[in-house]
mmCIF file of C-alpha atoms and ligand atoms in Angstrom:
data_model
loop_
_atom_site.group_PDB
_atom_site.id
_atom_site.type_symbol
_atom_site.label_atom_id
_atom_site.label_comp_id
_atom_site.label_asym_id
_atom_site.label_seq_id
_atom_site.Cartn_x
_atom_site.Cartn_y
_atom_site.Cartn_z
ATOM 1 C CA MET A 1 258.827 115.788 -35.634
ATOM 2 C CA SER A 2 259.190 112.791 -37.480
ATOM 3 C CA LEU A 3 256.557 110.206 -38.800
ATOM 4 C CA ALA A 4 257.802 106.564 -39.917
ATOM 5 C CA LEU A 5 256.540 103.198 -40.944
ATOM 6 C CA ALA A 6 258.024 100.259 -39.513
ATOM 7 C CA PHE A 7 257.838 96.467 -40.136
ATOM 8 C CA GLU A 8 258.224 93.580 -37.714
ATOM 9 C CA SER A 9 258.578 89.978 -39.151
ATOM 10 C CA SER A 10 261.460 88.642 -37.496
ATOM 11 C CA CYS A 11 259.271 85.427 -35.323
ATOM 12 C CA ASP A 12 255.387 84.776 -35.579
ATOM 13 C CA GLU A 13 253.895 88.224 -35.473
ATOM 14 C CA THR A 14 253.299 89.799 -38.465
ATOM 15 C CA GLY A 15 252.979 93.822 -37.345
ATOM 16 C CA VAL A 16 253.623 97.132 -39.440
ATOM 17 C CA ALA A 17 253.035 100.778 -37.524
ATOM 18 C CA LEU A 18 252.469 103.869 -37.986
ATOM 19 C CA VAL A 19 254.508 105.990 -35.203
ATOM 20 C CA GLU A 20 255.232 110.067 -34.487
ATOM 21 C CA ASP A 21 258.938 110.474 -33.331
ATOM 22 C CA GLY A 22 259.435 107.114 -32.090
ATOM 23 C CA ARG A 23 257.032 107.193 -29.289
ATOM 24 C CA ARG A 24 253.548 107.864 -30.429
ATOM 25 C CA VAL A 25 251.783 105.322 -31.992
ATOM 26 C CA ILE A 26 249.233 106.080 -34.297
ATOM 27 C CA ALA A 27 248.179 103.037 -35.851
ATOM 28 C CA ALA A 28 249.684 99.327 -35.539
ATOM 29 C CA PRO A 29 247.752 96.354 -36.453
ATOM 30 C CA LEU A 30 249.477 93.321 -35.810
ATOM 31 C CA PHE A 31 248.560 90.268 -37.297
ATOM 32 C CA SER A 32 249.486 86.742 -34.445
ATOM 33 C CA GLN A 33 250.268 83.768 -36.435
ATOM 34 C CA ILE A 34 249.490 81.521 -33.008
ATOM 35 C CA ALA A 35 246.752 79.627 -34.592
ATOM 36 C CA THR A 36 249.103 78.494 -37.403
ATOM 37 C CA HIS A 37 251.687 77.057 -35.534
ATOM 38 C CA ARG A 38 249.653 75.773 -32.409
ATOM 39 C CA PRO A 39 249.040 72.162 -34.002
ATOM 40 C CA TYR A 40 252.596 71.866 -34.298
ATOM 41 C CA GLY A 41 253.161 73.135 -30.781
ATOM 42 C CA GLY A 42 256.233 75.637 -31.768
ATOM 43 C CA ILE A 43 256.747 77.600 -35.095
ATOM 44 C CA VAL A 44 257.099 76.314 -38.450
ATOM 45 C CA PRO A 45 259.541 78.557 -40.421
ATOM 46 C CA GLU A 46 257.912 78.143 -43.215
ATOM 47 C CA TYR A 47 254.806 78.723 -42.427
ATOM 48 C CA ALA A 48 255.759 81.711 -40.755
ATOM 49 C CA SER A 49 257.070 83.329 -44.062
ATOM 50 C CA ARG A 50 253.816 82.776 -45.932
ATOM 51 C CA ALA A 51 251.916 84.245 -43.435
ATOM 52 C CA HIS A 52 253.968 87.173 -43.500
ATOM 53 C CA LEU A 53 253.965 87.499 -47.055
ATOM 54 C CA GLU A 54 249.962 87.577 -47.018
ATOM 55 C CA LYS A 55 249.678 89.463 -44.243
ATOM 56 C CA PHE A 56 252.125 92.668 -44.755
ATOM 57 C CA THR A 57 249.715 93.937 -47.031
ATOM 58 C CA LEU A 58 246.606 93.484 -45.556
ATOM 59 C CA LEU A 59 248.006 95.029 -42.858
ATOM 60 C CA THR A 60 250.076 98.190 -44.510
ATOM 61 C CA GLU A 61 246.837 98.798 -47.058
ATOM 62 C CA GLU A 62 244.991 98.957 -43.230
ATOM 63 C CA ILE A 63 246.842 102.110 -42.337
ATOM 64 C CA LEU A 64 246.944 103.725 -45.732
ATOM 65 C CA ARG A 65 242.980 103.517 -45.640
ATOM 66 C CA GLN A 66 242.883 105.027 -42.465
ATOM 67 C CA HIS A 67 245.993 107.262 -42.985
ATOM 68 C CA PRO A 68 246.887 107.981 -46.963
ATOM 69 C CA LEU A 69 250.559 108.946 -47.057
ATOM 70 C CA LYS A 70 252.214 110.215 -49.960
ATOM 71 C CA PRO A 71 255.968 110.164 -50.887
ATOM 72 C CA GLY A 72 257.716 112.897 -49.047
ATOM 73 C CA ASP A 73 255.751 112.178 -45.902
ATOM 74 C CA LEU A 74 257.791 109.815 -44.416
ATOM 75 C CA ASP A 75 260.869 110.729 -42.181
ATOM 76 C CA TYR A 76 261.922 107.169 -42.560
ATOM 77 C CA ILE A 77 260.922 103.121 -42.862
ATOM 78 C CA ALA A 78 262.253 100.989 -40.311
ATOM 79 C CA VAL A 79 262.613 97.164 -40.419
ATOM 80 C CA THR A 80 263.416 94.487 -38.017
ATOM 81 C CA THR A 81 266.523 92.664 -39.931
ATOM 82 C CA ARG A 82 268.067 90.683 -37.322
ATOM 83 C CA PRO A 83 267.942 88.692 -35.507
ATOM 84 C CA GLY A 84 265.019 86.034 -36.813
ATOM 85 C CA LEU A 85 264.046 83.176 -38.955
ATOM 86 C CA ILE A 86 265.994 84.108 -41.923
ATOM 87 C CA GLY A 87 263.010 83.711 -44.580
ATOM 88 C CA ALA A 88 260.517 85.676 -42.332
ATOM 89 C CA LEU A 89 263.162 88.700 -41.841
ATOM 90 C CA LEU A 90 263.718 88.705 -45.618
ATOM 91 C CA VAL A 91 259.673 88.970 -46.411
ATOM 92 C CA GLY A 92 259.665 91.959 -44.199
ATOM 93 C CA TYR A 93 263.048 93.343 -45.540
ATOM 94 C CA GLN A 94 261.630 92.903 -49.004
ATOM 95 C CA THR A 95 258.557 94.785 -48.145
ATOM 96 C CA ALA A 96 259.931 97.619 -46.177
ATOM 97 C CA MET A 97 262.442 97.897 -48.974
ATOM 98 C CA ALA A 98 259.374 98.321 -51.281
ATOM 99 C CA ALA A 99 257.925 101.002 -49.232
ATOM 100 C CA ALA A 100 261.042 103.078 -48.958
ATOM 101 C CA ARG A 101 261.550 103.286 -52.993
ATOM 102 C CA HIS A 102 257.711 104.057 -52.808
ATOM 103 C CA PHE A 103 257.509 106.768 -50.082
ATOM 104 C CA LYS A 104 261.117 108.043 -50.748
ATOM 105 C CA ALA A 105 262.208 107.469 -47.620
ATOM 106 C CA PRO A 106 265.434 105.788 -45.876
ATOM 107 C CA LEU A 107 265.384 102.430 -44.349
ATOM 108 C CA ILE A 108 266.647 101.992 -41.146
ATOM 109 C CA GLY A 109 267.527 98.469 -40.738
ATOM 110 C CA VAL A 110 266.706 97.566 -36.668
ATOM 111 C CA HIS A 111 268.413 94.784 -34.319
ATOM 112 C CA HIS A 112 265.027 93.282 -33.132
ATOM 113 C CA LEU A 113 266.507 92.968 -29.359
ATOM 114 C CA GLU A 114 267.147 96.482 -29.015
ATOM 115 C CA ALA A 115 263.428 96.949 -30.482
ATOM 116 C CA HIS A 116 262.445 95.356 -27.245
ATOM 117 C CA LEU A 117 263.847 97.796 -24.979
ATOM 118 C CA ALA A 118 263.518 100.744 -26.914
ATOM 119 C CA ALA A 119 259.877 99.397 -26.465
ATOM 120 C CA VAL A 120 259.685 101.787 -23.036
ATOM 121 C CA ARG A 121 259.612 104.830 -24.708
ATOM 122 C CA LEU A 122 256.135 103.549 -26.128
ATOM 123 C CA SER A 123 254.429 103.957 -22.930
ATOM 124 C CA GLY A 124 256.162 107.957 -22.169
ATOM 125 C CA MET A 125 259.871 106.327 -20.535
ATOM 126 C CA GLU A 126 263.149 106.756 -21.640
ATOM 127 C CA ILE A 127 266.196 104.532 -22.066
ATOM 128 C CA PRO A 128 268.185 106.028 -19.050
ATOM 129 C CA TYR A 129 272.384 105.695 -20.554
ATOM 130 C CA PRO A 130 274.008 103.527 -19.298
ATOM 131 C CA ALA A 131 271.737 100.964 -18.416
ATOM 132 C CA LEU A 132 271.311 97.222 -18.302
ATOM 133 C CA GLY A 133 268.765 95.863 -20.670
ATOM 134 C CA LEU A 134 267.363 92.357 -19.573
ATOM 135 C CA LEU A 135 265.856 90.791 -22.406
ATOM 136 C CA LEU A 136 263.866 87.755 -22.127
ATOM 137 C CA SER A 137 261.843 86.165 -25.142
ATOM 138 C CA GLY A 138 260.705 83.006 -27.022
ATOM 139 C CA GLY A 139 264.258 83.074 -28.787
ATOM 140 C CA ASN A 140 266.250 84.845 -26.566
ATOM 141 C CA SER A 141 267.294 85.709 -22.759
ATOM 142 C CA ALA A 142 270.211 87.836 -22.168
ATOM 143 C CA ILE A 143 271.420 90.860 -20.509
ATOM 144 C CA TYR A 144 273.321 93.807 -22.235
ATOM 145 C CA HIS A 145 275.074 97.037 -20.945
ATOM 146 C CA LEU A 146 273.198 100.008 -22.779
ATOM 147 C CA LYS A 147 276.482 102.123 -23.246
ATOM 148 C CA LYS A 148 274.095 104.664 -25.374
ATOM 149 C CA PRO A 149 272.429 104.976 -28.326
ATOM 150 C CA GLY A 150 273.766 102.075 -31.148
ATOM 151 C CA SER A 151 276.321 100.524 -28.719
ATOM 152 C CA ILE A 152 274.207 97.883 -26.804
ATOM 153 C CA GLN A 153 277.465 94.610 -25.768
ATOM 154 C CA LEU A 154 275.990 91.793 -24.714
ATOM 155 C CA ILE A 155 277.118 90.490 -21.331
ATOM 156 C CA GLY A 156 275.005 87.832 -20.264
ATOM 157 C CA ASP A 157 273.591 84.989 -22.362
ATOM 158 C CA THR A 158 272.000 81.285 -22.220
ATOM 159 C CA LEU A 159 273.829 78.644 -22.536
ATOM 160 C CA ASP A 160 270.802 76.755 -24.049
ATOM 161 C CA ASP A 161 267.062 77.809 -24.604
ATOM 162 C CA ALA A 162 265.454 80.708 -24.110
ATOM 163 C CA ALA A 163 263.431 81.356 -21.384
ATOM 164 C CA GLY A 164 260.099 81.669 -23.143
ATOM 165 C CA GLU A 165 261.006 78.431 -25.446
ATOM 166 C CA ALA A 166 261.644 76.675 -22.008
ATOM 167 C CA LEU A 167 258.104 77.704 -20.826
ATOM 168 C CA ASP A 168 256.664 76.777 -24.331
ATOM 169 C CA LYS A 169 257.807 73.339 -23.879
ATOM 170 C CA ALA A 170 256.693 72.709 -20.316
ATOM 171 C CA ALA A 171 253.387 73.730 -21.562
ATOM 172 C CA GLN A 172 253.819 70.996 -24.546
ATOM 173 C CA ILE A 173 255.021 68.464 -21.415
ATOM 174 C CA LEU A 174 251.740 69.177 -19.623
ATOM 175 C CA SER A 175 249.640 69.314 -22.497
ATOM 176 C CA PHE A 176 248.318 73.380 -21.513
ATOM 177 C CA GLY A 177 248.755 74.341 -25.497
ATOM 178 C CA TYR A 178 250.714 76.943 -27.303
ATOM 179 C CA PRO A 179 251.721 79.514 -26.331
ATOM 180 C CA GLY A 180 252.710 78.391 -23.131
ATOM 181 C CA GLY A 181 254.210 80.891 -20.978
ATOM 182 C CA PRO A 182 251.035 82.508 -20.617
ATOM 183 C CA LEU A 183 248.968 78.843 -19.710
ATOM 184 C CA ILE A 184 251.706 77.813 -17.337
ATOM 185 C CA GLU A 185 251.318 81.658 -15.649
ATOM 186 C CA LYS A 186 247.564 81.209 -15.485
ATOM 187 C CA ALA A 187 248.031 77.225 -14.045
ATOM 188 C CA ALA A 188 250.655 78.228 -11.646
ATOM 189 C CA ALA A 189 248.484 81.086 -10.410
ATOM 190 C CA ARG A 190 245.635 78.502 -9.812
ATOM 191 C CA TYR A 191 248.348 76.842 -7.512
ATOM 192 C CA ALA A 192 248.772 79.866 -5.475
ATOM 193 C CA GLU A 193 245.530 80.285 -5.002
ATOM 194 C CA SER A 194 244.727 76.927 -3.811
ATOM 195 C CA ARG A 195 247.126 77.390 -1.473
ATOM 196 C CA GLY A 196 245.999 80.211 0.096
ATOM 197 C CA ILE A 197 249.088 82.090 -1.610
ATOM 198 C CA HIS A 198 248.773 85.861 -2.354
ATOM 199 C CA PRO A 199 250.342 87.274 -5.458
ATOM 200 C CA GLY A 200 253.426 88.102 -4.109
ATOM 201 C CA GLU A 201 253.837 85.607 -1.445
ATOM 202 C CA GLU A 202 254.984 82.631 -3.824
ATOM 203 C CA GLU A 203 258.411 82.227 -2.146
ATOM 204 C CA LYS A 204 256.453 80.743 0.778
ATOM 205 C CA LEU A 205 256.492 77.593 -1.175
ATOM 206 C CA GLU A 206 260.167 77.324 -1.503
ATOM 207 C CA ARG A 207 260.846 74.743 0.381
ATOM 208 C CA GLU A 208 258.634 72.801 -0.840
ATOM 209 C CA ASN A 209 260.016 73.318 -4.856
ATOM 210 C CA ILE A 210 260.079 69.850 -6.441
ATOM 211 C CA PHE A 211 262.908 70.935 -9.118
ATOM 212 C CA PRO A 212 266.529 71.925 -8.481
ATOM 213 C CA VAL A 213 267.830 74.947 -7.890
ATOM 214 C CA ILE A 214 269.007 76.059 -11.679
ATOM 215 C CA LEU A 215 272.998 76.996 -12.189
ATOM 216 C CA LYS A 216 272.918 76.390 -8.311
ATOM 217 C CA SER A 217 276.928 76.453 -8.226
ATOM 218 C CA LEU A 218 277.830 79.052 -10.954
ATOM 219 C CA GLU A 219 280.123 81.596 -9.361
ATOM 220 C CA ARG A 220 278.540 84.353 -8.001
ATOM 221 C CA GLU A 221 279.398 87.434 -10.217
ATOM 222 C CA LYS A 222 278.747 85.092 -13.683
ATOM 223 C CA ILE A 223 276.012 86.029 -15.533
ATOM 224 C CA CYS A 224 274.833 83.107 -17.419
ATOM 225 C CA PHE A 225 270.976 81.624 -18.332
ATOM 226 C CA SER A 226 270.051 78.015 -18.723
ATOM 227 C CA PHE A 227 266.925 76.063 -18.552
ATOM 228 C CA SER A 228 267.410 72.595 -20.592
ATOM 229 C CA GLY A 229 268.618 71.120 -17.702
ATOM 230 C CA ILE A 230 265.414 72.084 -15.712
ATOM 231 C CA LYS A 231 263.036 71.529 -18.546
ATOM 232 C CA THR A 232 264.391 68.082 -18.755
ATOM 233 C CA ALA A 233 264.013 67.617 -14.626
ATOM 234 C CA LEU A 234 259.889 68.058 -15.877
ATOM 235 C CA LEU A 235 260.038 65.880 -18.736
ATOM 236 C CA ARG A 236 261.498 62.808 -16.335
ATOM 237 C CA ARG A 237 259.007 64.110 -13.280
ATOM 238 C CA HIS A 238 255.702 63.728 -15.323
ATOM 239 C CA ALA A 239 257.100 60.470 -16.834
ATOM 240 C CA ASP A 240 257.832 59.177 -13.446
ATOM 241 C CA TYR A 241 254.723 60.568 -11.615
ATOM 242 C CA PRO A 242 252.013 61.124 -14.247
ATOM 243 C CA ASP A 243 249.599 61.241 -11.791
ATOM 244 C CA ASP A 244 251.097 64.355 -10.222
ATOM 245 C CA ASN A 245 249.008 67.980 -10.032
ATOM 246 C CA ILE A 246 250.106 69.762 -12.964
ATOM 247 C CA ASP A 247 248.880 72.901 -11.649
ATOM 248 C CA LEU A 248 251.844 72.545 -9.353
ATOM 249 C CA LEU A 249 254.708 71.434 -11.530
ATOM 250 C CA ALA A 250 253.705 74.840 -13.251
ATOM 251 C CA PHE A 251 253.772 76.843 -10.185
ATOM 252 C CA HIS A 252 257.122 75.109 -8.981
ATOM 253 C CA TYR A 253 258.869 75.112 -12.575
ATOM 254 C CA GLN A 254 257.724 79.056 -13.114
ATOM 255 C CA GLU A 255 259.547 79.441 -9.509
ATOM 256 C CA ARG A 256 262.593 78.160 -10.469
ATOM 257 C CA ILE A 257 262.623 79.818 -13.632
ATOM 258 C CA VAL A 258 261.897 83.339 -11.959
ATOM 259 C CA GLU A 259 264.406 82.727 -9.807
ATOM 260 C CA HIS A 260 267.034 82.222 -11.566
ATOM 261 C CA ILE A 261 266.139 85.112 -14.210
ATOM 262 C CA LEU A 262 266.256 87.250 -10.617
ATOM 263 C CA ARG A 263 269.537 85.895 -9.547
ATOM 264 C CA ASN A 264 271.269 86.797 -13.144
ATOM 265 C CA LEU A 265 270.033 90.199 -12.683
ATOM 266 C CA LYS A 266 271.380 90.495 -9.310
ATOM 267 C CA HIS A 267 275.022 88.879 -10.364
ATOM 268 C CA ALA A 268 274.482 91.873 -13.303
ATOM 269 C CA LEU A 269 274.125 94.953 -11.102
ATOM 270 C CA ALA A 270 277.127 93.764 -9.169
ATOM 271 C CA VAL A 271 279.277 93.395 -12.217
ATOM 272 C CA ALA A 272 278.258 96.451 -14.133
ATOM 273 C CA GLY A 273 277.154 98.411 -10.797
ATOM 274 C CA LYS A 274 274.249 99.828 -9.894
ATOM 275 C CA LEU A 275 272.762 101.348 -13.563
ATOM 276 C CA PRO A 276 269.273 101.619 -13.736
ATOM 277 C CA VAL A 277 267.633 98.297 -15.995
ATOM 278 C CA ILE A 278 265.268 97.768 -18.891
ATOM 279 C CA ALA A 279 263.221 94.724 -19.374
ATOM 280 C CA ALA A 280 261.750 94.155 -22.068
ATOM 281 C CA GLY A 281 260.563 90.934 -24.317
ATOM 282 C CA GLY A 282 258.044 88.440 -24.303
ATOM 283 C CA VAL A 283 258.466 86.474 -21.349
ATOM 284 C CA LEU A 284 257.942 90.512 -19.448
ATOM 285 C CA ALA A 285 254.173 89.688 -19.951
ATOM 286 C CA ASN A 286 254.084 87.639 -16.776
ATOM 287 C CA LYS A 287 253.191 89.434 -13.865
ATOM 288 C CA ARG A 288 255.129 86.742 -10.712
ATOM 289 C CA LEU A 289 258.258 87.436 -12.897
ATOM 290 C CA ARG A 290 257.415 91.360 -13.046
ATOM 291 C CA ARG A 291 256.785 91.561 -9.269
ATOM 292 C CA GLY A 292 260.535 89.680 -8.461
ATOM 293 C CA LEU A 293 262.801 91.891 -10.680
ATOM 294 C CA GLU A 294 260.576 95.408 -9.141
ATOM 295 C CA LYS A 295 261.541 94.002 -6.128
ATOM 296 C CA VAL A 296 265.397 92.861 -7.046
ATOM 297 C CA ALA A 297 265.885 96.267 -8.449
ATOM 298 C CA ALA A 298 263.978 98.235 -5.426
ATOM 299 C CA PHE A 299 266.425 96.109 -2.575
ATOM 300 C CA ALA A 300 269.590 96.727 -5.130
ATOM 301 C CA GLY A 301 268.564 100.731 -5.091
ATOM 302 C CA VAL A 302 267.845 101.063 -8.984
ATOM 303 C CA GLU A 303 265.318 101.928 -11.025
ATOM 304 C CA ILE A 304 263.336 99.284 -13.176
ATOM 305 C CA ARG A 305 261.183 100.046 -16.520
ATOM 306 C CA VAL A 306 259.386 98.018 -18.139
ATOM 307 C CA PRO A 307 257.155 98.355 -21.280
ATOM 308 C CA GLU A 308 253.689 98.488 -20.860
ATOM 309 C CA PHE A 309 252.311 94.327 -21.518
ATOM 310 C CA GLN A 310 250.550 95.378 -25.328
ATOM 311 C CA PHE A 311 254.842 96.036 -26.110
ATOM 312 C CA CYS A 312 256.101 93.061 -24.054
ATOM 313 C CA THR A 313 255.138 91.011 -27.142
ATOM 314 C CA ASP A 314 256.753 90.912 -30.982
ATOM 315 C CA ASN A 315 255.333 94.374 -32.610
ATOM 316 C CA ALA A 316 256.177 97.028 -35.501
ATOM 317 C CA ALA A 317 255.708 99.908 -33.291
ATOM 318 C CA MET A 318 259.103 99.193 -31.027
ATOM 319 C CA VAL A 319 260.875 98.890 -33.926
ATOM 320 C CA ALA A 320 260.047 102.144 -34.722
ATOM 321 C CA ALA A 321 260.652 103.033 -31.263
ATOM 322 C CA ALA A 322 264.556 101.661 -31.888
ATOM 323 C CA ALA A 323 265.069 103.119 -35.272
ATOM 324 C CA GLN A 324 264.263 106.447 -34.118
ATOM 325 C CA LEU A 325 266.923 106.418 -31.343
ATOM 326 C CA TYR A 326 269.220 106.336 -34.659
ATOM 327 C CA PHE A 327 267.110 108.737 -36.600
ATOM 328 C CA GLU A 328 267.722 111.315 -33.320
ATOM 329 C CA ASN A 329 271.178 110.850 -32.935
ATOM 330 C CA GLY A 330 272.593 111.286 -36.280
ATOM 331 C CA LEU A 331 273.449 107.752 -36.159
ATOM 332 C CA LYS A 332 273.529 105.196 -39.036
ATOM 333 C CA SER A 333 271.940 102.328 -38.239
ATOM 334 C CA PRO A 334 274.560 99.049 -38.009
ATOM 335 C CA TYR A 335 271.663 96.452 -38.798
ATOM 336 C CA GLU A 336 271.028 98.233 -42.318
ATOM 337 C CA ASN A 337 272.364 95.802 -44.582
ATOM 338 C CA VAL A 338 270.905 92.604 -44.585
ATOM 339 C CA THR A 339 273.300 90.925 -46.604
ATOM 340 C CA SER A 340 276.225 91.153 -44.822
ATOM 341 C CA GLY A 341 278.255 88.718 -42.448
ATOM 342 C CA ASN A 342 276.125 87.811 -39.316
ATOM 343 C CA ALA A 343 273.311 89.592 -40.986
ATOM 344 C CA PHE A 344 270.432 86.599 -39.831
ATOM 345 C CA GLY A 345 272.788 85.327 -36.720
ATOM 346 C CA ALA A 346 272.216 85.535 -33.085
ATOM 347 C CA ALA A 347 272.668 89.243 -31.823
HETATM 348 O O1 KG4 B 1 258.938 88.472 -27.155
HETATM 349 P P1 KG4 B 1 258.099 87.514 -27.974
HETATM 350 O O2 KG4 B 1 256.911 87.821 -28.446
HETATM 351 O O3 KG4 B 1 258.767 86.545 -28.994
HETATM 352 C C1 KG4 B 1 259.975 86.234 -29.767
HETATM 353 O O4 KG4 B 1 260.261 85.299 -28.851
HETATM 354 O O5 KG4 B 1 260.661 87.122 -30.253
HETATM 355 O O6 KG4 B 1 257.943 86.823 -26.965
HETATM 356 C C2 KG4 B 1 257.229 85.188 -26.919
HETATM 357 C C3 KG4 B 1 257.701 84.344 -25.842
HETATM 358 C C4 KG4 B 1 256.515 83.045 -25.835
HETATM 359 O O7 KG4 B 1 258.136 82.135 -25.526
HETATM 360 C C5 KG4 B 1 255.529 83.013 -25.164
HETATM 361 O O8 KG4 B 1 255.575 81.560 -24.103
HETATM 362 C C6 KG4 B 1 256.255 84.118 -23.913
HETATM 363 O O9 KG4 B 1 256.813 85.103 -24.715
HETATM 364 N N1 KG4 B 1 255.227 85.032 -23.088
HETATM 365 C C7 KG4 B 1 255.052 84.829 -21.456
HETATM 366 C C8 KG4 B 1 254.139 85.688 -21.232
HETATM 367 N N2 KG4 B 1 253.581 85.959 -22.559
HETATM 368 C C9 KG4 B 1 254.121 85.245 -23.035
HETATM 369 N N3 KG4 B 1 256.248 84.121 -20.845
HETATM 370 C C10 KG4 B 1 255.533 83.774 -19.448
HETATM 371 N N4 KG4 B 1 254.429 84.158 -18.998
HETATM 372 C C11 KG4 B 1 253.595 85.461 -19.873
HETATM 373 N N5 KG4 B 1 252.682 85.833 -19.217
#
């Protein structure tokens, strides 16, 4: 049995979690900074760092009040060291270092994207190595080949924006608010309902889609994402036809994004072989996307594992879930030293 305290601060959620065996969450208070950033339509890095600084102490104290811990009680401290907003990461790292010194526990640095994928372990599932990892968040859209614990290889990345970013920007264009993903999803569902389309039947409206297919002419086996073109298409359409039904725009926009993601997954399965799929990241909270992914996996004859909704968006429990992979396999985390080379860079 292992016990760990984990810290997450790569973007705009401040999370601390006490987790047993990297799988059972004992406590995981989370502070979302959405209200702080909403007036700006996106994340203001400096405000994010300040909020992390303020909230980490409060959240840690909240855990320790209910679960008093003394030096020697923890097997390790886990912390996200990359990728993310540099100021935000530094606040998390310093906090985790202080905790590691105080509790006399080793510090395990975690790659944020590996943590998103490891989140399936919090829902009673394991990563069935070798596997494909599909990661869709506000800052990343990528597909990884997960060879073994501690060994992930990027096989497809985005050429420009991330899927979540494209949804957030679309919601801004349509004046829905922030964060955009859930608001676009709601508007799209409203439109489908108004057309008598039940969940799972969205493709029936495919021929009416007013937006171009994303990267239509890309070679069949190439794995890459692009969301900037569709974003521009939405911007132009909304400027040219301001009286359009905005729920209709949200529906068709979301459909094109989902279609693009599904096509990339099909390509990845063709290139890497029939591997089980782990899909994670905040955008996986989208029910339309989840249904589509399940359909693609079923058609390809592979299993797909997705974390529960609560563990899809940024949280600290998933950081412990990833760190546990290193802990139980006797590995040294390659993400330990935040001062090394590309520590705060992309994956
Ligand atoms: O993984 P995450 O919490 O944070 C990082 O970016 O690391 O992902 C946040 C992203 C945002 O872009 C948000 O709009 C999107 O996930 N998101 C959704 C939904 N809920 C959150 N996108 C589509 N549908 C949703 N229901």
